[in-house]
């Protein structure tokens, strides 16, 4: 059977948030920051790149390390982290990597002859007099660069604006010349931050961080993370540096606002900051975003959902799913690892992973792994206590009569299997105390057709879920 596309789209032991996808030479290359499993902060690892054929977002290939944090002259001892980058192909045909280190306010640039080779430090974005952008009196701090090159001009979008911070005005756009470093039009503000959003149409969805830019036809789409963090919103304009109008939310990493299968204000996953970009691959547009795992804000993984444009150019918000990169439901037969859960919650709703700091407490389940960072250990769901639910969307089911699960833990109870988060139980699978992964099964009929699957634990103790199998 052909390999299927799933979320997260990379292996469960890889942590690439802030994904900016670009098609170069018929492959989709994704550039993001690089979190560490069990990391104590964001973006602790060096930049790596993954790519896939534009017509098959299931077949991802590891391209290796493309840039190390010590490659920047400002960071010889590696004390600073590489925050979210973006890449563009310059007028000379070379590839330019734009990024910001986490303790400075200037934009660094690296260059490479190929999309995923070893990038070399190139310089800093600067004014014509040589002053670096971010260093001049009155400059606002640079952050999260997004770039788009048209002809000899490159449009650079930056900014970070916390709620209530009146010193940050909003998202900035700067125009750079053909040398990919020198500013030819100084920064202008294109979206407001929260303190300056009243009366702009961006109220409640003001700019926070994560600028990303794409052009479709004659329209520029500016994607960004809003003041509530979990959602990626977008604004559009016919001009790259002015006239942007708020248009809506594309995706939320806790599925807030979606009301087709639940109340609009009910979170279905533990959300947090969000960052990603759009790409057209093989005639289909996709939205890249990330989710939070390991019960922290610092182990994020990339996900993909297909999106569509209505006749007026707007993008309806999409659900977060397991099957997003597949272009349709997954085969409703065989074994699926539990880390593919797109929904994870208990009977106590929680919007954010980091509500109680950067880590969740012991009441909540989490997607995690064994081993250490870099170990190719398959992920699983840990700490499922009474009422904890893992949801998976979507499967094309036909003739499913038996369901198996693989679980372990100090627990005694059962998993109820459902096709809706609040739906009736189709059957239950008892589990018991065990230190090793143990298979349990029950005769459960899943209705034919496209279905979501939910597994709710009821009982004592806490159990880990490794996988489920449909037969």
C-alpha positions as semicolon CSV with decimal commas, in nm:
position;residue;x (nm);y (nm);z (nm)
1;X;0,000;0,000;0,000
2;X;0,122;0,349;-0,086
3;X;0,253;0,541;0,213
4;X;-0,009;0,773;0,357
5;X;0,038;1,134;0,461
6;X;-0,028;1,201;0,830
7;X;0,008;1,469;1,097
8;X;0,264;1,529;1,222
9;X;0,412;1,493;0,877
10;X;0,769;1,425;0,994
11;X;0,881;1,133;1,215
12;X;0,752;1,145;1,571
13;X;1,104;1,204;1,705
14;X;1,152;1,522;1,496
15;X;1,054;1,866;1,628
16;X;1,039;2,128;1,351
17;X;0,798;2,413;1,434
18;X;0,753;2,747;1,253
19;X;0,755;2,568;0,917
20;X;0,792;2,782;0,605
21;X;0,731;2,561;0,299
22;X;0,858;2,653;-0,048
23;X;0,855;2,468;-0,377
24;X;1,195;2,464;-0,545
25;X;1,263;2,234;-0,841
26;X;0,943;2,029;-0,793
27;X;1,009;1,956;-0,426
28;X;0,858;2,113;-0,116
29;X;1,134;2,224;0,121
30;X;1,033;2,314;0,474
31;X;1,244;2,557;0,676
32;X;1,171;2,597;1,044
33;X;1,332;2,640;1,380
34;X;1,440;2,322;1,557
35;X;1,310;2,234;1,900
36;X;1,462;1,974;2,127
37;X;1,274;1,686;2,285
38;X;1,253;1,766;2,656
39;X;1,410;2,104;2,584
40;X;1,407;2,379;2,844
41;X;1,361;2,660;2,589
42;X;1,250;2,721;2,231
43;X;1,465;2,638;1,929
44;X;1,767;2,481;2,098
45;X;1,892;2,283;1,798
46;X;2,053;2,380;1,467
47;X;1,856;2,432;1,147
48;X;1,780;2,117;0,951
49;X;1,579;2,077;0,634
50;X;1,331;1,819;0,512
51;X;1,182;1,794;0,164
52;X;0,916;1,596;-0,021
53;X;0,803;1,564;-0,384
54;X;0,550;1,836;-0,461
55;X;0,303;1,565;-0,562
56;X;0,349;1,346;-0,251
57;X;0,355;1,501;0,095
58;X;0,392;1,159;0,255
59;X;0,747;1,095;0,133
60;X;0,963;1,330;0,338
61;X;1,342;1,313;0,307
62;X;1,589;1,437;0,565
63;X;1,832;1,679;0,400
64;X;2,055;1,721;0,704
65;X;2,185;2,017;0,901
66;X;2,186;2,327;0,680
67;X;2,306;2,588;0,932
68;X;2,454;2,579;1,280
69;X;2,392;2,838;1,550
70;X;2,767;2,906;1,577
71;X;2,785;2,997;1,205
72;X;2,670;3,350;1,290
73;X;2,960;3,582;1,394
74;X;2,744;3,718;1,676
75;X;2,714;3,371;1,828
76;X;3,057;3,203;1,831
77;X;2,991;3,017;2,157
78;X;2,636;2,910;2,067
79;X;2,474;3,090;2,360
80;X;2,192;3,218;2,141
81;X;1,926;3,013;1,963
82;X;1,823;3,022;1,599
83;X;1,465;3,146;1,593
84;X;1,213;3,099;1,310
85;X;1,369;3,150;0,963
86;X;1,252;3,186;0,606
87;X;1,419;3,123;0,270
88;X;1,384;3,288;-0,070
89;X;1,549;3,245;-0,407
90;X;1,732;3,565;-0,496
91;X;1,764;3,730;-0,839
92;X;2,104;3,560;-0,877
93;X;1,946;3,214;-0,841
94;X;2,100;3,149;-0,500
95;X;1,902;3,072;-0,187
96;X;1,898;3,317;0,104
97;X;1,817;3,219;0,462
98;X;1,686;3,503;0,683
99;X;1,677;3,457;1,060
100;X;1,709;3,630;1,398
101;X;1,907;3,505;1,696
102;X;1,708;3,503;2,017
103;X;1,900;3,771;2,210
104;X;1,953;4,035;1,939
105;X;1,725;4,253;1,729
106;X;1,895;4,234;1,389
107;X;1,823;4,017;1,086
108;X;2,101;3,781;0,978
109;X;2,131;3,632;0,629
110;X;2,302;3,315;0,507
111;X;2,335;3,193;0,147
112;X;2,361;2,864;-0,041
113;X;2,372;2,754;-0,405
114;X;2,107;2,486;-0,345
115;X;1,785;2,481;-0,142
116;X;1,912;2,238;0,123
117;X;2,289;2,255;0,114
118;X;2,519;2,401;0,377
119;X;2,433;2,769;0,413
120;X;2,713;3,015;0,480
121;X;2,683;3,339;0,672
122;X;2,635;3,629;0,429
123;X;2,568;3,944;0,631
124;X;2,306;4,151;0,812
125;X;2,014;4,344;0,670
126;X;2,134;4,704;0,676
127;X;2,061;5,059;0,578
128;X;2,254;5,222;0,295
129;X;2,500;5,374;0,548
130;X;2,583;5,028;0,682
131;X;2,382;5,050;1,005
132;X;2,210;4,722;1,074
133;X;1,831;4,716;1,073
134;X;1,732;4,707;1,440
135;X;2,039;4,902;1,558
136;X;1,940;5,253;1,451
137;X;1,775;5,481;1,706
138;X;1,400;5,443;1,673
139;X;1,414;5,099;1,511
140;X;1,178;4,845;1,660
141;X;1,322;4,500;1,734
142;X;1,335;4,256;1,444
143;X;1,185;3,909;1,485
144;X;1,054;3,613;1,280
145;X;1,155;3,727;0,930
146;X;0,934;3,626;0,639
147;X;1,054;3,703;0,286
148;X;0,922;3,724;-0,070
149;X;1,136;3,807;-0,374
150;X;0,988;3,961;-0,689
151;X;1,240;4,056;-0,954
152;X;1,524;4,253;-0,795
153;X;1,322;4,339;-0,484
154;X;1,283;4,133;-0,168
155;X;1,008;4,216;0,079
156;X;1,105;4,146;0,440
157;X;0,834;4,115;0,706
158;X;0,921;4,115;1,076
159;X;0,785;4,184;1,424
160;X;0,695;4,063;1,772
161;X;0,430;4,247;1,974
162;X;0,308;4,121;2,310
163;X;-0,034;4,221;2,437
164;X;-0,022;4,559;2,612
165;X;0,327;4,653;2,488
166;X;0,287;5,003;2,346
167;X;0,654;5,015;2,246
168;X;0,580;4,770;1,961
169;X;0,356;4,910;1,689
170;X;0,291;4,600;1,478
171;X;0,417;4,400;1,182
172;X;0,678;4,571;0,966
173;X;0,756;4,549;0,595
174;X;1,099;4,651;0,459
175;X;1,215;4,647;0,097
176;X;1,564;4,513;0,021
177;X;1,763;4,552;-0,299
178;X;1,920;4,291;-0,527
179;X;2,219;4,235;-0,296
180;X;1,966;4,079;-0,052
181;X;2,101;4,293;0,235
182;X;2,066;4,666;0,167
183;X;1,742;4,846;0,246
184;X;1,601;5,058;-0,033
185;X;1,268;5,138;0,137
186;X;1,265;5,171;0,515
187;X;1,029;4,976;0,744
188;X;0,663;5,060;0,738
189;X;0,393;4,916;0,966
190;X;0,135;4,706;0,785
191;X;-0,062;4,543;1,071
192;X;-0,134;4,679;1,419
193;X;-0,028;4,532;1,751
194;X;-0,294;4,487;2,018
195;X;-0,263;4,834;2,180
196;X;-0,315;5,000;1,840
197;X;-0,581;4,770;1,694
198;X;-0,898;4,954;1,796
199;X;-1,094;5,065;1,492
200;X;-0,868;4,883;1,244
201;X;-1,068;4,565;1,186
202;X;-0,798;4,360;1,361
203;X;-0,952;4,382;1,707
204;X;-0,916;4,052;1,889
205;X;-0,682;3,925;1,618
206;X;-0,405;4,186;1,632
207;X;-0,053;4,100;1,522
208;X;0,160;3,905;1,772
209;X;0,438;3,731;1,576
210;X;0,514;3,482;1,294
211;X;0,483;3,692;0,976
212;X;0,464;3,488;0,656
213;X;0,397;3,618;0,306
214;X;0,271;3,459;-0,015
215;X;0,131;3,592;-0,340
216;X;-0,161;3,430;-0,520
217;X;-0,256;3,592;-0,846
218;X;-0,246;3,966;-0,784
219;X;-0,311;3,937;-0,410
220;X;-0,061;3,927;-0,124
221;X;-0,156;3,699;0,165
222;X;0,004;3,792;0,495
223;X;-0,025;3,507;0,749
224;X;0,055;3,573;1,113
225;X;-0,001;3,457;1,469
226;X;-0,250;3,676;1,650
227;X;-0,260;3,806;2,004
228;X;-0,423;3,481;2,126
229;X;-0,129;3,277;1,985
230;X;-0,305;2,952;1,894
231;X;-0,449;3,082;1,567
232;X;-0,290;3,167;1,234
233;X;-0,480;3,457;1,081
234;X;-0,439;3,628;0,747
235;X;-0,475;3,968;0,587
236;X;-0,473;4,056;0,218
237;X;-0,370;4,345;-0,002
238;X;-0,300;4,423;-0,366
239;X;0,025;4,591;-0,255
240;X;0,309;4,421;-0,062
241;X;0,369;4,697;0,192
242;X;0,035;4,871;0,251
243;X;-0,341;4,834;0,249
244;X;-0,373;4,500;0,432
245;X;-0,723;4,407;0,550
246;X;-0,804;4,142;0,811
247;X;-0,975;3,842;0,651
248;X;-0,999;3,568;0,912
249;X;-0,847;3,263;1,081
250;X;-0,698;2,981;0,871
251;X;-0,615;2,732;1,146
252;X;-0,607;2,712;1,526
253;X;-0,387;2,452;1,692
254;X;-0,660;2,380;1,945
255;X;-0,942;2,401;1,684
256;X;-1,108;2,699;1,851
257;X;-1,379;2,880;1,647
258;X;-1,474;2,561;1,458
259;X;-1,841;2,486;1,535
260;X;-1,931;2,214;1,285
261;X;-1,880;1,927;1,529
262;X;-1,850;2,099;1,870
263;X;-1,915;2,435;2,041
264;X;-1,697;2,705;1,885
265;X;-1,524;2,787;2,215
266;X;-1,432;2,427;2,305
267;X;-1,061;2,345;2,264
268;X;-0,982;1,998;2,129
269;X;-0,605;2,003;2,186
270;X;-0,363;2,188;2,414
271;X;-0,277;2,495;2,212
272;X;0,002;2,747;2,226
273;X;0,203;2,968;1,998
274;X;0,159;2,895;1,628
275;X;0,362;2,972;1,317
276;X;0,361;2,853;0,959
277;X;0,323;2,939;0,595
278;X;0,114;2,850;0,291
279;X;0,236;2,670;-0,019
280;X;0,088;2,556;-0,348
281;X;0,209;2,206;-0,433
282;X;0,088;2,010;-0,734
283;X;-0,212;2,242;-0,775
284;X;-0,329;2,220;-0,411
285;X;-0,270;2,485;-0,144
286;X;-0,167;2,378;0,205
287;X;-0,129;2,551;0,541
288;X;0,168;2,448;0,755
289;X;0,141;2,503;1,131
290;X;0,263;2,338;1,451
291;X;0,133;2,162;1,760
292;X;0,274;2,134;2,111
293;X;0,385;1,800;2,258
294;X;0,548;1,654;2,569
295;X;0,330;1,873;2,789
296;X;0,555;2,174;2,724
297;X;0,586;2,474;2,497
298;X;0,932;2,366;2,383
299;X;0,877;2,043;2,185
300;X;0,668;2,147;1,887
301;X;0,592;1,947;1,572
302;X;0,485;2,048;1,225
303;X;0,142;1,968;1,078
304;X;-0,026;2,035;0,743
305;X;-0,385;2,093;0,635
306;X;-0,514;2,143;0,279
307;X;-0,691;2,475;0,235
308;X;-0,923;2,614;-0,030
309;X;-0,988;2,961;-0,166
310;X;-1,342;3,080;-0,223
311;X;-1,431;3,291;-0,526
312;X;-1,375;3,611;-0,329
313;X;-1,024;3,498;-0,228
314;X;-1,110;3,417;0,132
315;X;-0,993;3,099;0,306
316;X;-1,241;2,915;0,531
317;X;-1,090;2,797;0,860
318;X;-0,982;2,433;0,844
319;X;-1,005;2,166;1,111
320;X;-0,692;2,017;1,263
321;X;-0,676;1,655;1,152
322;X;-0,463;1,342;1,148
323;X;-0,508;1,299;0,773
324;X;-0,430;1,652;0,653
325;X;-0,129;1,578;0,427
326;X;-0,305;1,275;0,278
327;X;-0,552;1,476;0,076
328;X;-0,836;1,260;0,204
329;X;-0,924;1,009;0,475
330;X;-0,677;0,741;0,582
331;X;-0,742;0,375;0,515
332;X;-0,971;0,239;0,786
333;X;-0,771;-0,077;0,837
334;X;-0,443;-0,160;1,007
335;X;-0,237;-0,019;1,293
336;X;-0,192;0,353;1,361
337;X;0,042;0,502;1,625
338;X;-0,127;0,706;1,897
339;X;0,101;1,008;1,848
340;X;-0,111;1,085;1,538
341;X;-0,389;1,213;1,767
342;X;-0,516;1,550;1,648
343;X;-0,741;1,584;1,953
344;X;-0,633;1,536;2,313
345;X;-0,833;1,654;2,613
346;X;-1,003;1,563;2,940
347;X;-1,331;1,666;3,101
348;X;-1,152;1,984;3,209
349;X;-1,110;2,214;2,910
350;X;-0,771;2,380;2,878
351;X;-0,683;2,624;2,600
352;X;-0,306;2,630;2,631
353;X;-0,013;2,403;2,698
354;X;0,152;2,679;2,898
355;X;-0,135;2,813;3,107
356;X;0,052;2,713;3,423
357;X;0,390;2,824;3,292
358;X;0,579;2,649;3,015
359;X;0,479;2,303;3,136
360;X;0,144;2,135;3,196
361;X;0,080;1,965;3,527
362;X;0,000;1,599;3,598
363;X;-0,372;1,627;3,533
364;X;-0,330;1,627;3,157
365;X;-0,229;1,370;2,895
366;X;0,058;1,445;2,658
367;X;0,218;1,315;2,341
368;X;0,575;1,216;2,421
369;X;0,849;0,961;2,348
370;X;1,105;0,749;2,529
371;X;1,480;0,805;2,510
372;X;1,656;1,135;2,456
373;X;1,652;1,401;2,186
374;X;1,754;1,252;1,853
375;X;1,667;0,894;1,945
376;X;1,439;0,749;1,680
377;X;1,176;0,642;1,931
378;X;0,814;0,624;1,815
379;X;0,591;0,863;2,005
380;X;0,291;0,772;2,220
381;X;0,034;0,931;2,451
382;X;0,123;0,927;2,822
383;X;-0,069;1,005;3,141
384;X;-0,421;0,927;3,023
385;X;-0,626;0,951;3,340
386;X;-0,999;0,913;3,388
387;X;-1,187;1,101;3,108
388;X;-0,873;1,156;2,895
389;X;-0,963;1,134;2,527
390;X;-0,751;1,096;2,214
391;X;-0,916;1,173;1,881
392;X;-0,810;1,089;1,525
393;X;-0,957;1,229;1,201
394;X;-1,039;1,087;0,943
395;X;-1,064;0,723;0,826
396;X;-1,247;0,556;0,539
397;X;-1,395;0,261;0,723
398;X;-1,544;-0,048;0,569
399;X;-1,625;-0,371;0,747
400;X;-1,437;-0,287;1,070
401;X;-1,547;-0,544;1,328
402;X;-1,261;-0,553;1,577
403;X;-1,046;-0,287;1,747
404;X;-0,715;-0,347;1,923
405;X;-0,507;-0,109;2,133
406;X;-0,154;-0,129;2,269
407;X;-0,119;0,020;2,618
408;X;0,087;0,014;2,936
409;X;0,077;0,173;3,280
410;X;-0,047;0,155;3,636
411;X;-0,411;0,164;3,544
412;X;-0,725;-0,042;3,559
413;X;-1,023;0,052;3,351
414;X;-1,126;0,058;2,987
415;X;-1,112;0,257;2,668
416;X;-1,446;0,355;2,519
417;X;-1,438;0,374;2,138
418;X;-1,654;0,640;1,971
419;X;-1,688;0,817;1,635
420;X;-1,766;1,156;1,793
421;X;-1,611;1,321;2,096
422;X;-1,951;1,341;2,262
423;X;-2,108;1,043;2,087
424;X;-2,223;0,706;2,218
425;X;-1,973;0,432;2,290
426;X;-1,942;0,168;2,020
427;X;-1,778;-0,065;2,272
428;X;-1,511;-0,080;2,537
429;X;-1,165;-0,236;2,561
430;X;-1,059;-0,329;2,916
431;X;-0,698;-0,259;3,027
432;X;-0,508;-0,362;3,337
433;X;-0,183;-0,294;3,525
434;X;0,126;-0,366;3,314
435;X;0,481;-0,233;3,281
436;X;0,521;-0,337;2,919
437;X;0,328;-0,260;2,604
438;X;0,036;-0,501;2,602
439;X;-0,225;-0,560;2,332
440;X;-0,593;-0,558;2,428
441;X;-0,883;-0,616;2,189
442;X;-1,260;-0,621;2,165
443;X;-1,520;-0,696;1,899
444;X;-1,634;-0,346;1,807
445;X;-1,816;-0,256;1,486
446;X;-1,724;0,081;1,340
447;X;-1,986;0,215;1,095
448;X;-1,886;0,220;0,730
449;X;-1,794;0,553;0,576
450;X;-1,563;0,839;0,666
451;X;-1,527;0,841;1,043
452;X;-1,343;1,011;1,324
453;X;-1,224;0,782;1,605
454;X;-1,207;0,871;1,974
455;X;-1,061;0,664;2,258
456;X;-1,169;0,773;2,607
457;X;-1,011;0,618;2,915
458;X;-1,229;0,557;3,219
459;X;-1,083;0,403;3,532
460;X;-0,814;0,444;3,795
461;X;-0,445;0,526;3,760
462;X;-0,286;0,654;3,440
463;X;-0,229;0,466;3,118
464;X;-0,015;0,524;2,810
465;X;-0,151;0,452;2,463
466;X;0,092;0,341;2,190
467;X;-0,139;0,251;1,901
468;X;-0,473;0,123;1,782
469;X;-0,557;-0,130;1,513
470;X;-0,870;-0,160;1,300
471;X;-0,958;-0,508;1,171
